[in-house]
Coordinates of C-alpha atoms in Angstrom, one line a residue:
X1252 CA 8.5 20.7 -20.0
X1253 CA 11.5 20.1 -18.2
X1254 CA 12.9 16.7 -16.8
X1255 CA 12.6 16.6 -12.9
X1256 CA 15.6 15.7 -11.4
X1257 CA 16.4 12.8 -8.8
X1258 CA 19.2 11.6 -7.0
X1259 CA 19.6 7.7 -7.1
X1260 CA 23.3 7.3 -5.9
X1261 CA 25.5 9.0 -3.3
X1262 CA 29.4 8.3 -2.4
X1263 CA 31.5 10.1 -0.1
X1264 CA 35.0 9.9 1.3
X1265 CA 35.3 12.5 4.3
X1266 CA 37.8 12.6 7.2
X1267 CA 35.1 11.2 9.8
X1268 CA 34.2 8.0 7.0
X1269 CA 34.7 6.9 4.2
X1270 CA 31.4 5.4 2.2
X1271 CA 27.6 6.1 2.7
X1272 CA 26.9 4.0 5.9
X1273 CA 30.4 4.9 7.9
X1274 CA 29.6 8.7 7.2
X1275 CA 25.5 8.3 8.3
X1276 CA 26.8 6.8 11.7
X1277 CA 29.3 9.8 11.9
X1278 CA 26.7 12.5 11.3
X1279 CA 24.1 10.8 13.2
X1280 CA 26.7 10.3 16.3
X1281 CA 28.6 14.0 16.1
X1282 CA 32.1 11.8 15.5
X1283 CA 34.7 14.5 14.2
X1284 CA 37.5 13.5 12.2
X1285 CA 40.1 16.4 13.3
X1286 CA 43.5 14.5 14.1
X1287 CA 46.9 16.6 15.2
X1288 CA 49.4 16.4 12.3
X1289 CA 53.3 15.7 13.4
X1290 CA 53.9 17.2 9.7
X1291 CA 52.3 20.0 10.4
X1292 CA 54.4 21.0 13.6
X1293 CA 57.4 20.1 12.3
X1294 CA 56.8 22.4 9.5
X1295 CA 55.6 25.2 12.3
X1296 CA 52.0 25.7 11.0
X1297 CA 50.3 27.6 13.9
X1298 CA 47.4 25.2 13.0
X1299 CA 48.4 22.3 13.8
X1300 CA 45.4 20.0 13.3
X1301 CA 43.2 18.9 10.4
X1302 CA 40.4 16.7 8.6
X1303 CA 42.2 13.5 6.3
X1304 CA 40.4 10.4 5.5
X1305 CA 41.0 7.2 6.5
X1306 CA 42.1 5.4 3.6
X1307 CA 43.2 1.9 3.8
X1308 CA 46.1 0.2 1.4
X1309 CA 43.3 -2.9 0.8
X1310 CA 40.6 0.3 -0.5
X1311 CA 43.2 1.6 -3.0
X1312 CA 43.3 -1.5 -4.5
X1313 CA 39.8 -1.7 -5.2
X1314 CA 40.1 1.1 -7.4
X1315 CA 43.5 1.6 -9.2
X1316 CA 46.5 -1.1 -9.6
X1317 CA 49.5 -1.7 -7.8
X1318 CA 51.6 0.1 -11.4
X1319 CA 48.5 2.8 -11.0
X1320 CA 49.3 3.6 -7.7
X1321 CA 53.3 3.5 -8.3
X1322 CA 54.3 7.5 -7.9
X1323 CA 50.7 8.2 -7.3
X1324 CA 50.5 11.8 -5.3
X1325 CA 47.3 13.4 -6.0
X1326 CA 45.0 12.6 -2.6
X1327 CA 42.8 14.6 -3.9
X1328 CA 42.1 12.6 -7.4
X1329 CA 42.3 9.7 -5.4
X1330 CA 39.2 10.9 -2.9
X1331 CA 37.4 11.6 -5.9
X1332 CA 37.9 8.4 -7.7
X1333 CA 36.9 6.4 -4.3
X1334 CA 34.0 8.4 -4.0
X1335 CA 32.6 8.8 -7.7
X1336 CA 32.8 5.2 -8.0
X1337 CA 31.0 4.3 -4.8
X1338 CA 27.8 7.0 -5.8
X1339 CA 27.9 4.8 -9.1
X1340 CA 27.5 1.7 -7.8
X1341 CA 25.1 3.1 -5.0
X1342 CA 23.2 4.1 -8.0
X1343 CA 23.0 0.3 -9.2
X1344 CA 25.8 0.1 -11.6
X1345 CA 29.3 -1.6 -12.5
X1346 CA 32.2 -0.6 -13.0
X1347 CA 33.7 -2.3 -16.1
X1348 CA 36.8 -2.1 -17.9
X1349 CA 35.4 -3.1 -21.1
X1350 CA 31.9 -1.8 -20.9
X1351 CA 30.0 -0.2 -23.4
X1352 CA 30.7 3.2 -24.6
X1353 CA 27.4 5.3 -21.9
X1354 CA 26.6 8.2 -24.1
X1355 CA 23.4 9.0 -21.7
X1356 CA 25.6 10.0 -18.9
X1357 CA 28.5 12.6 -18.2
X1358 CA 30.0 13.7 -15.2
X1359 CA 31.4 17.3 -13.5
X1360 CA 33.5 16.6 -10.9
X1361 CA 35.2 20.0 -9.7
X1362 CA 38.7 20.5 -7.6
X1363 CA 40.5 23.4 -6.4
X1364 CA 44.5 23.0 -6.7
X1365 CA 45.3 19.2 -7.9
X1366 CA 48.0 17.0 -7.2
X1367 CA 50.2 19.5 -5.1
X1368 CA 52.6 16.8 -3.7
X1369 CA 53.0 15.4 -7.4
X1370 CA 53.7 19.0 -8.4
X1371 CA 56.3 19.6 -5.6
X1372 CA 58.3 16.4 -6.5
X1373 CA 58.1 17.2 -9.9
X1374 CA 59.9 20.7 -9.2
X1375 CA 62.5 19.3 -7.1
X1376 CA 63.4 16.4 -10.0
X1377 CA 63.5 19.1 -13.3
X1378 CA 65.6 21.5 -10.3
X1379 CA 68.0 19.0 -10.4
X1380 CA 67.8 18.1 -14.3
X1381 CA 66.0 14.8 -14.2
X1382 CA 62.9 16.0 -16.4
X1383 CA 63.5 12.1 -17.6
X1384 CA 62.0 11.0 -14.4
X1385 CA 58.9 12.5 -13.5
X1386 CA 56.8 9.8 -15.1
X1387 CA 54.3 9.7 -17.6
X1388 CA 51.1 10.4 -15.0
X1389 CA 52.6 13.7 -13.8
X1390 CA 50.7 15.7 -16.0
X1391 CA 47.1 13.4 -15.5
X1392 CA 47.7 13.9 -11.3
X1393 CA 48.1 17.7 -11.7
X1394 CA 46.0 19.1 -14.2
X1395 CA 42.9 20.2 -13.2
X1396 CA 41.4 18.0 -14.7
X1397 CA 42.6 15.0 -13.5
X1398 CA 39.7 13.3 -11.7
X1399 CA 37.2 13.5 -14.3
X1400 CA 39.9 12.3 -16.9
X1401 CA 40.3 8.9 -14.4
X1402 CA 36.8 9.1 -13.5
X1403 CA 35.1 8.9 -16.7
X1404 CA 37.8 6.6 -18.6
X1405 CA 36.6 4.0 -15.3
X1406 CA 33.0 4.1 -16.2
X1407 CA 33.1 5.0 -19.3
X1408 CA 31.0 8.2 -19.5
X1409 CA 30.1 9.7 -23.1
X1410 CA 28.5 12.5 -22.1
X1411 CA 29.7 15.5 -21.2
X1412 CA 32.9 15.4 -18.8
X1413 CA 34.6 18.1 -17.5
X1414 CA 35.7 19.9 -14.4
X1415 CA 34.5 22.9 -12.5
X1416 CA 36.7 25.9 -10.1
X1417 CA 35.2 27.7 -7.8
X1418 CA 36.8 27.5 -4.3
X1419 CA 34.7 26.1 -1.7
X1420 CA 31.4 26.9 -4.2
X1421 CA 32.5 24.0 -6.8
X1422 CA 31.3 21.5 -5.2
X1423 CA 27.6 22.4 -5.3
X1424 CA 28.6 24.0 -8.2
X1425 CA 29.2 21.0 -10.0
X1426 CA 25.5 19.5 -8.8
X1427 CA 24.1 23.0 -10.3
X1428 CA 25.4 22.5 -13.4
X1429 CA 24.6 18.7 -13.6
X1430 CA 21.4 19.2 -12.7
X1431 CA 20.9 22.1 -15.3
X1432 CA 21.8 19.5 -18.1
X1433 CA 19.5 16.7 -16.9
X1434 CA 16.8 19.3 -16.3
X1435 CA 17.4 20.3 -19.7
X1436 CA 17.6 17.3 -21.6
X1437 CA 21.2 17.0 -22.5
X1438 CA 21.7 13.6 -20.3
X1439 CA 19.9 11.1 -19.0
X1440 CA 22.5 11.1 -15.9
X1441 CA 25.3 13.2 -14.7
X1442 CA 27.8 12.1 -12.3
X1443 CA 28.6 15.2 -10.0
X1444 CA 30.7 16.4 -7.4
X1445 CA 34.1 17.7 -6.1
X1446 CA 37.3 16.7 -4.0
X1447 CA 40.2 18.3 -2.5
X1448 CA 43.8 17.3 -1.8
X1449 CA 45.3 17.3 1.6
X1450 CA 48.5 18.5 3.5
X1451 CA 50.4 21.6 4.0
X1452 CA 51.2 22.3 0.3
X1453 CA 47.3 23.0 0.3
X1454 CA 46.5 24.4 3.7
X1455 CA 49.6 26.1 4.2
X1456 CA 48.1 29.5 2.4
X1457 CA 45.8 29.6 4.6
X1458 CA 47.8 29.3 7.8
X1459 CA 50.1 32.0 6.4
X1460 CA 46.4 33.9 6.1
X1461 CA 46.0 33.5 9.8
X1462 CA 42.0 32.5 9.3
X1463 CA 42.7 28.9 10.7
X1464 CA 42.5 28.6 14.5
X1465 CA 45.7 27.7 16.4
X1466 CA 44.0 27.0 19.6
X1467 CA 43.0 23.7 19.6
X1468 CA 46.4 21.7 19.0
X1469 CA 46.3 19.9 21.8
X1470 CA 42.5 19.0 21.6
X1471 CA 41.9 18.5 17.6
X1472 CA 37.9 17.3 18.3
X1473 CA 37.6 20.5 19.4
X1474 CA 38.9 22.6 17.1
X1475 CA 36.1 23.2 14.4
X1476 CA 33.7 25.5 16.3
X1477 CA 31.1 26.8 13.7
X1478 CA 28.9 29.5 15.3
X1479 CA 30.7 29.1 18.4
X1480 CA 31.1 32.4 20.8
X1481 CA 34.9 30.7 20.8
X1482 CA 35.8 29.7 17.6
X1483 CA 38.7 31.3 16.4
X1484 CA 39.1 30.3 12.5
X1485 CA 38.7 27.4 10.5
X1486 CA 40.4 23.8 10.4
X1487 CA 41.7 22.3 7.5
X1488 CA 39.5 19.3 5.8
X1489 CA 40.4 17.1 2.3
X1490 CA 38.2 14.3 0.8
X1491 CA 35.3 13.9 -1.5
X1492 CA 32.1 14.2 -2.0
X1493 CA 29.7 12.4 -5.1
X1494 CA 26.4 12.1 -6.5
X1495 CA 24.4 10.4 -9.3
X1496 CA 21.7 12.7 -10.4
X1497 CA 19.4 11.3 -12.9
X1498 CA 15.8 12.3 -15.0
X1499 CA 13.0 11.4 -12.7
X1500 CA 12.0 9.1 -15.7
X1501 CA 15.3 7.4 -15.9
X1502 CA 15.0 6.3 -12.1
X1503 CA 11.8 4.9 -12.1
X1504 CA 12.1 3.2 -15.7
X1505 CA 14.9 1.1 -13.8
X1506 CA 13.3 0.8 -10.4
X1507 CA 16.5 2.6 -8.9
X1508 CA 16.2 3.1 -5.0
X1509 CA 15.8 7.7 -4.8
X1510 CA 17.2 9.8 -1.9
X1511 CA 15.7 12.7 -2.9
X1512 CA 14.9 15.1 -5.6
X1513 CA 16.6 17.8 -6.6
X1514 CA 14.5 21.0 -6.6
X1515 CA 16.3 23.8 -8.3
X1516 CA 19.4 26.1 -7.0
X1517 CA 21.0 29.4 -8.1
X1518 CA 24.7 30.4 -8.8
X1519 CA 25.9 33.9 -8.2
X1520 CA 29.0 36.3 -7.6
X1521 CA 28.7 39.0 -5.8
X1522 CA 31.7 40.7 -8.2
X1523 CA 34.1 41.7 -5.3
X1524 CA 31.3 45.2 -4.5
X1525 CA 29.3 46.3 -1.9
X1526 CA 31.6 44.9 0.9
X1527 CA 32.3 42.2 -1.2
X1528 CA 36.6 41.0 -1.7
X1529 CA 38.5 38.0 -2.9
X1530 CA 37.9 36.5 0.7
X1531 CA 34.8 38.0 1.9
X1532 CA 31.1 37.8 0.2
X1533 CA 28.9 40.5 -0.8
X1534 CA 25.9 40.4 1.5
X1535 CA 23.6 41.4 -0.8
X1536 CA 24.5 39.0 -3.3
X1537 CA 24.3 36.3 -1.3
X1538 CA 20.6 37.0 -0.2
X1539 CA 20.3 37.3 -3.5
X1540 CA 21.5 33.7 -4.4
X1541 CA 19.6 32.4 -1.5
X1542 CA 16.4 34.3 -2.7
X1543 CA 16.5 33.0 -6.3
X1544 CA 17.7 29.5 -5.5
X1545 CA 14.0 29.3 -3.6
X1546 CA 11.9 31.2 -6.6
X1547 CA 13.6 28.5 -9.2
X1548 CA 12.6 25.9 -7.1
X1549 CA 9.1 26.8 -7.2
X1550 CA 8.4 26.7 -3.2
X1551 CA 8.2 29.7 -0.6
X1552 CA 10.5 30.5 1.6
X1553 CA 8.3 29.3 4.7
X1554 CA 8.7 25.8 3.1
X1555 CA 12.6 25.4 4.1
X1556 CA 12.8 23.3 7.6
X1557 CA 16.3 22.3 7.5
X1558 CA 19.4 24.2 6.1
X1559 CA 23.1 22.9 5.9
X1560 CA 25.0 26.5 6.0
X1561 CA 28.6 27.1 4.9
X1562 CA 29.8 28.1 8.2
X1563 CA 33.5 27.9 8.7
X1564 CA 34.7 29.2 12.0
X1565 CA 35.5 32.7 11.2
X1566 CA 33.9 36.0 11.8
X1567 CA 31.7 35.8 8.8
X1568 CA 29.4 32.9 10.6
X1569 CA 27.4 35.9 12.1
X1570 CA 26.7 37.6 8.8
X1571 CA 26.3 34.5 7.2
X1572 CA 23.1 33.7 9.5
X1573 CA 21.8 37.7 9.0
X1574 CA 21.9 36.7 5.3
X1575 CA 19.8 34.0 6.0
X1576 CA 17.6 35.6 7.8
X1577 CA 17.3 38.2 5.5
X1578 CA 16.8 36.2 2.3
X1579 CA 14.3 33.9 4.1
X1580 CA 12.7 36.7 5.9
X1581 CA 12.6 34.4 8.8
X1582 CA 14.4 34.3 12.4
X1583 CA 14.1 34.2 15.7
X1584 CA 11.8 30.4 16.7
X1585 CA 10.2 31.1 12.9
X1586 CA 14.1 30.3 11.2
X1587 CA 14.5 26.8 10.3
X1588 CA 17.1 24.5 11.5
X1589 CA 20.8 25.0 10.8
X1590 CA 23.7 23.3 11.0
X1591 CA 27.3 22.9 9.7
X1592 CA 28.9 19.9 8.9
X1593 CA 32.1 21.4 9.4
X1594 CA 32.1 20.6 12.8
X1595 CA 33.0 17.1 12.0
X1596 CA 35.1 17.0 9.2
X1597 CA 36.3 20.7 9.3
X1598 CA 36.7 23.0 6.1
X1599 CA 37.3 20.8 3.0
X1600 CA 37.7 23.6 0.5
X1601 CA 36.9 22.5 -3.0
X1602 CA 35.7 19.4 -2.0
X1603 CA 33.0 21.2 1.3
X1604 CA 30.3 22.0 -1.3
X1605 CA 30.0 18.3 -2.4
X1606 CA 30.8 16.7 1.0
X1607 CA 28.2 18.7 2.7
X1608 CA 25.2 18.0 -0.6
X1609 CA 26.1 14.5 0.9
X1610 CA 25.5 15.3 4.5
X1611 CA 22.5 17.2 3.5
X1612 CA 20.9 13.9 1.4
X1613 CA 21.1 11.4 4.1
X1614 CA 19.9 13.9 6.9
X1615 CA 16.6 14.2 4.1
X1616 CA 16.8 10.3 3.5
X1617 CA 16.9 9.9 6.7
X1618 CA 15.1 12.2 8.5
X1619 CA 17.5 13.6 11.6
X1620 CA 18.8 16.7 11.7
X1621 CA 22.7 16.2 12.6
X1622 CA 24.3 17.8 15.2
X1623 CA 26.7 21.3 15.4
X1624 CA 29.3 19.7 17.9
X1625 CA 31.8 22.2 19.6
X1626 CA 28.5 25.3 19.6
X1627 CA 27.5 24.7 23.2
X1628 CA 28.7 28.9 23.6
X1629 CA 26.5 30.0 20.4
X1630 CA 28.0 33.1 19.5
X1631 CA 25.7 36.0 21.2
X1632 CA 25.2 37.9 17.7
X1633 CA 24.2 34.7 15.9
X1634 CA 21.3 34.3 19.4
X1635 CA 20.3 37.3 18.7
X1636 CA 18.9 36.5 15.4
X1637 CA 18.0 32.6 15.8
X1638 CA 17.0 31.3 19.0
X1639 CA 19.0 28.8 20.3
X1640 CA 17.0 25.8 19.6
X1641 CA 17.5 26.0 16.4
X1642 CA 20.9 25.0 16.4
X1643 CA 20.8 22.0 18.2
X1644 CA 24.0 20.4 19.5
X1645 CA 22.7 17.0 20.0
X1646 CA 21.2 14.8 17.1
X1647 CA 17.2 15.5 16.0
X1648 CA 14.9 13.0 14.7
X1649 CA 12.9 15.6 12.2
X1650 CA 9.9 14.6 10.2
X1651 CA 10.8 17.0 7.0
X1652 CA 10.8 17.8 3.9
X1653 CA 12.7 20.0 2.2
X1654 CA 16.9 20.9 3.2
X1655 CA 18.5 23.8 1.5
X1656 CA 22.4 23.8 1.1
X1657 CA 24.4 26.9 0.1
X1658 CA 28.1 27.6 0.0
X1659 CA 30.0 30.9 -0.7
X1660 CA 34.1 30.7 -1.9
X1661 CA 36.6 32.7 -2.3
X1662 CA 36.3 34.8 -5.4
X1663 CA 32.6 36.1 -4.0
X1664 CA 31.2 33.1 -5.9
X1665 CA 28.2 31.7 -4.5
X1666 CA 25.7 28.7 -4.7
X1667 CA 22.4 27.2 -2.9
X1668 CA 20.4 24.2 -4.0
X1669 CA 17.2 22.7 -2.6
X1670 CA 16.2 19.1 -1.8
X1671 CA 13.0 17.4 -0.9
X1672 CA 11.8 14.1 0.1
X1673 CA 10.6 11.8 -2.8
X1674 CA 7.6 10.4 -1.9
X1675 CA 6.9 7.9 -4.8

């Protein structure tokens, strides 16, 4: 028999709030948190706007000390800290200094590139012949690494700990693989999720790419149109996303407060074939994904009410929905609901697939269905195959079940998990 698999804590840091509550009053309210970046412009990015979390001095020092923080660059290990510390204590635990050594519980926290800035003022010091002076955290803040090494030397994890790749896929990546272990009984707990630096060492690929949108400069709430007839690329997001799964038997031996359980998933690459590149997906192996993610989760496809898509802003939003449609064998009134939190916050890369298993959590906790701000001009292609109402531009109170979340990265990697209500 394997373990069933809860989720008792949640954290989050994400440029429209930082922490469980600010972010449930964001989703609930359609608040994005796409500002215009002066650095940007002066650096002439033709995207000039983008997602970065609010992150007072006073919260930094809840977390690391003033000599921690001294020549600290990595954003993005930062995020990840904030955020895997607040789904632990969520969860009903401490953080000590001293505590005992947890061998029941390990943690996969993934990234994409980390500590960029610390990487680019490293260069410019050994340029210059001062390899004396890059300090004895430069290799900690840019190894990829780096957040589960802080995160787990803060807790104290004895578990497994490591970190996971896989563009804008690691995040629910990270949950798969946690879960798998749980499921599995390898740990009574796993601490799981992924974060993402921010600024134009990070984005600037992408602008260079031209698949971020350059229209919106001057109106940054605007900018992140998901499924939108006028969206024209995505926006740039950073932050964090973090959750504490644990054995269905762990949770209730400690009375521990459950968001929801974790049903199964299924991770897939659709090997760059079949239409499939380094930047695009392999249709067929992301129905696929879809497809198997419900079969290992031992429900049919008729059972899915609510899904949190990937859906960036670019041309693939369209297919992305025909895959849908395909793998559920559902559309028109008969597709569930869908929406993208990208809207809000924008695409947050390595740290979207985490981020949005947050989003997707409280909308189950909580029983709404958030909003897809900026789609009042759904895309005509994307109508054709889901009628309107299902992609609902203003909040929905939603008495459901089960929400499936999927994300597909660079690479042709894919992922998709299920959650349902726990009912005790």
């Amino acid at each position: 028999m394997k373990n069933r698999v809860v989720i008792t804590g949640l954290g989050v840091v994400a440029p429209n709030g930082v922490g469980v509550s600010e972010f449930t009053e964001a989703l609930k309210n359609g608040k994005s948190g796409i500002t215009f970046h002066q650095e940007l412009k002066d650096l002439n990015f033709s995207c000039q706007i983008g997602g970065i979390p609010n992150i007072s001095e006073d919260l930094k020092s809840k977390y690391f000390t003033d000599l921690q923080l001294r020549g600290f660059k990595s954003s993005g290990i930062l995020y990840g800290c904030i955020a895997g510390i607040g789904a632990w204590e969520d969860a009903g635990f401490e953080m000590k200094s001293k505590s005992e050594l947890d061998y029941d519980t390990g943690l996969i926290f993934g990234t994409g590139t980390s500590g960029v800035e610390k990487f680019r003022e490293a260069i410019y010091k050994l340029d210059e012949g001062n390899v004396r002076r890059l300090g004895s955290t430069v290799v900690l803040q840019t190894m990829a690494s780096g957040v589960s090494a802080y995160l787990s030397g803060m807790l104290g994890l004895g578990n497994q700990v490591t970190t996971n790749s896989s563009a804008c896929t690691t995040g629910t990546e990270a949950l798969l693989m946690g879960f798998e272990r749980i499921q599995n009984g390898k740990a009574k707990r796993m601490l799981v999720g992924s974060c993402s630096d921010h600024g134009p060492y990070v984005w600037g690929g992408f602008d260079a790419m031209r698949v971020m949108t350059y229209k919106h400069n001057n109106n940054p709430e605007n900018g992140s149109r998901p499924m939108s007839a006028s969206a024209s690329g995505f926006v740039p997001g950073s932050g964090a996303g973090a959750l504490v799964l644990e054995s269905l038997e762990s949770a209730l031996g400690r009375k521990a407060t459950i968001y929801a359980e974790v049903l199964g998933g299924e991770v897939n690459s659709g090997g760059q074939r079949q239409g499939g590149t380094l930047t695009a997906p392999n249709a067929e192996a992301v129905q696929r994904c879809i497809r198997k993610a419900v079969e290992n989760s031992g429900v049919s496809s008729s059972e899915i009410d609510v899904i949190n898509g990937h859906l960036t802003a670019t041309s693939k939003d369209t297919l992305e929905i025909e895959n849908w449609t395909k793998a559920l064998n559902r559309k028109g009134n008969d597709f569930p609901y869908i929406n993208s939190t990208k809207s809000m916050v924008g695409h947050c890369l390595a740290a979207a697939g985490a981020i949005e298993c947050v989003a997707s959590v409280i909308q189950l906790k909580e029983q709404f269905v958030a909003p897809n701000i900026n789609c009042e001009d759904l895309h005509n292609d994307i109508e054709a195959l889901v009628t309107s109402e299902k992609i609902p531009t203003e909040k929905i109170d939603y008495d459901f079940h089960t929400i499936a979340k999927a994300s597909f990265g660079f690479g042709d990697v894919n992922a998709c998990v299920l959650f349902k209500r726990y009912i005790a």
